[in-house]
Every structure is written in structure tokens, then in C-alpha cells.
């Protein structure tokens, strides 16, 4: 029988079959996807085939997915979710602060796998005037590049109502660092979800994990995919020459470079370096690009705080 993977606890997968059953299923240890070394061969959002014994025996072709490098196994990947219509990346400029490097890495990976992203700036109610100005500057940066941004407070409900129409009829992945308020936002969007929330750690001003597994939550029309908070976003399976095309702003200027194989690091006649110097490309974006090049050259995972 066939169905949709709606929960992944790490050892079990809950599958909603096409006839409405919820089955707890497993995969055999030697189950692997061709061409992808991953810690989780099956992800929430996958369409799968299940046999009578409750084993997942086949995965249908994915139309897209969000993937990142596994923290502990640098040569393997972790698939966050599959077959999504869009992703909401929840970010906060304080309590805790989401780095622009983390944002840029997520956006680049989403570009690589053709997943539209909306940036949701949460905890606006906690910001003073200076921090609000900084947030607006970050919003202006990403809107200028071409990304939709929303400023909300999941705690007070400010700006949340406008998100409902954006979710209608779509499968939406919610992702972000620990502590940015994903669970609070879901509780606002889905009355009765009753997800656990936790206070920010005073010692490190970082979030504490409250979601421990990935789960697909039904909406009136559509689904939300809730995922555990992530500290860093190591990009996976990107060649250096491809990375430019995953940065919309850098790619725009790269067409004017003197050399077609320009790495935008030192070459004469590099239009990207000129654009950075003249502030047409933000320094933060360029540094994120360099950090991803560095990942490939060093073969390492970088935790982007």
C-alpha cells in the first residue's frame, strides 16, 4: 500500500496511507537511496510504499527536498523534509540572534533544490528601537535580493494572521535555530497543537530544543512540517562552481565577470568583487559565499551561529 510519511522519530516512521490509516513503519538497515548518503533515507513528506509487515520498501521520486550536512558524520547528509511547496525560515535578530551566515546557507540550499523561502522575523515585540532598526535593515537587504520577509510576534500574535493565507493549500516546512519560537508560532497557527515551548538559556542566550522529531501537522487546507531546531547549516553536495548560482545577488553580477570560470575571490575583471566594493552586494552575503567555498575546499562542516 502507498502513503505519506507524516512523522519521523528517528527509529519509526508514521505513514498515513491513502485509505486513511496511520501506520508505524520501519526501514531495513540496508535501505539506501541511490546517489545520496544520508542519516535518514526516509523523510517527512516522502511518498512511500509499505508492505504487509510494516516495512517501507520503496520511496517515490521526490520533486524537491531540503538537505544539510550531518553534524557528526561529515560525509553524510540529513534530509530535513521532502516534497514541500515552500519553507518558512524563522529567524530572530535577538533572543537568540540568528546569524546572516545561517540564513544565507539555508537560502542557498533551498535555491539548489528549488524550494521557495519566506523569511519570518519573529519576536518583534522584544526589540528596542536600535534592534528594530537593525532588523529593518536586514529585512531590506533580503527583500532587495528578492526574498519575501514578514515581521511578526508569535507571542502576541502580531502579524501572524497574515500568514494563514500564505499556508493555504500548501505543504510548508518550518525551520530555524533552536529558540526562535517555531513551537509558539505553530501553536498560534494551529489551535490545539499544544506543542511544548521552553525558555531561552540564560547562560548562552540560545534556544533549547523542544521539538525532538519531525512531524507533519494538518491544517484546514495544507500541512505544516515542524522540525527540530538546528544550530548550524552545513551545505551538502555543492560544487564550488555551482555555489555562485545559489546566491541571487552574486549570480546577477557574475555574468559581467571577465572570466567565465571566475571564483570571485581574486581574479582581475571580477564584477562581483567590484559590486562588493561598491556596496551593491552586501559584505555579509559575500562572506557567506566565501564560507561555503571554504567548506568545499576544507571538506569540513561549519557550524554557523
CSV table of N, CA and C in Angstrom, one decimal, residues 40 52 112 136 178 197 207 225 232 240 253 264 275 299:
chain,number,residue,atom,x,y,z
A,40,UNK,N,19.1,9.7,7.2
A,40,UNK,CA,17.7,9.3,7.3
A,40,UNK,C,17.2,9.1,5.8
A,52,UNK,N,3.0,-5.6,3.9
A,52,UNK,CA,2.1,-6.0,5.0
A,52,UNK,C,2.7,-6.1,6.4
A,112,UNK,N,19.2,25.6,-4.4
A,112,UNK,CA,19.7,24.4,-5.1
A,112,UNK,C,18.6,23.4,-5.3
A,136,UNK,N,15.1,45.9,10.6
A,136,UNK,CA,14.5,46.5,9.3
A,136,UNK,C,15.6,46.5,8.2
A,178,UNK,N,17.3,26.7,17.2
A,178,UNK,CA,16.6,26.5,18.4
A,178,UNK,C,16.3,27.8,19.1
A,197,UNK,N,7.0,24.5,24.6
A,197,UNK,CA,7.9,25.6,24.4
A,197,UNK,C,8.8,25.6,25.6
A,207,UNK,N,18.6,28.9,22.2
A,207,UNK,CA,17.3,28.1,22.4
A,207,UNK,C,17.6,26.7,22.9
A,225,UNK,N,5.2,21.4,8.3
A,225,UNK,CA,6.1,20.4,8.8
A,225,UNK,C,7.0,21.0,9.9
A,232,UNK,N,23.4,24.8,13.2
A,232,UNK,CA,24.3,25.2,12.1
A,232,UNK,C,23.7,24.6,10.8
A,240,UNK,N,32.0,23.9,-6.0
A,240,UNK,CA,32.4,25.3,-5.9
A,240,UNK,C,31.8,26.2,-7.0
A,253,UNK,N,25.6,39.7,-10.8
A,253,UNK,CA,26.8,40.4,-11.2
A,253,UNK,C,27.8,39.5,-11.8
A,264,UNK,N,35.4,34.6,-8.1
A,264,UNK,CA,35.0,35.9,-7.3
A,264,UNK,C,35.8,36.0,-6.0
A,275,UNK,N,31.3,44.8,-7.3
A,275,UNK,CA,30.0,45.1,-6.7
A,275,UNK,C,30.0,45.1,-5.2
A,299,UNK,N,36.6,20.5,3.1
A,299,UNK,CA,35.9,19.3,3.3
A,299,UNK,C,35.3,19.2,4.7
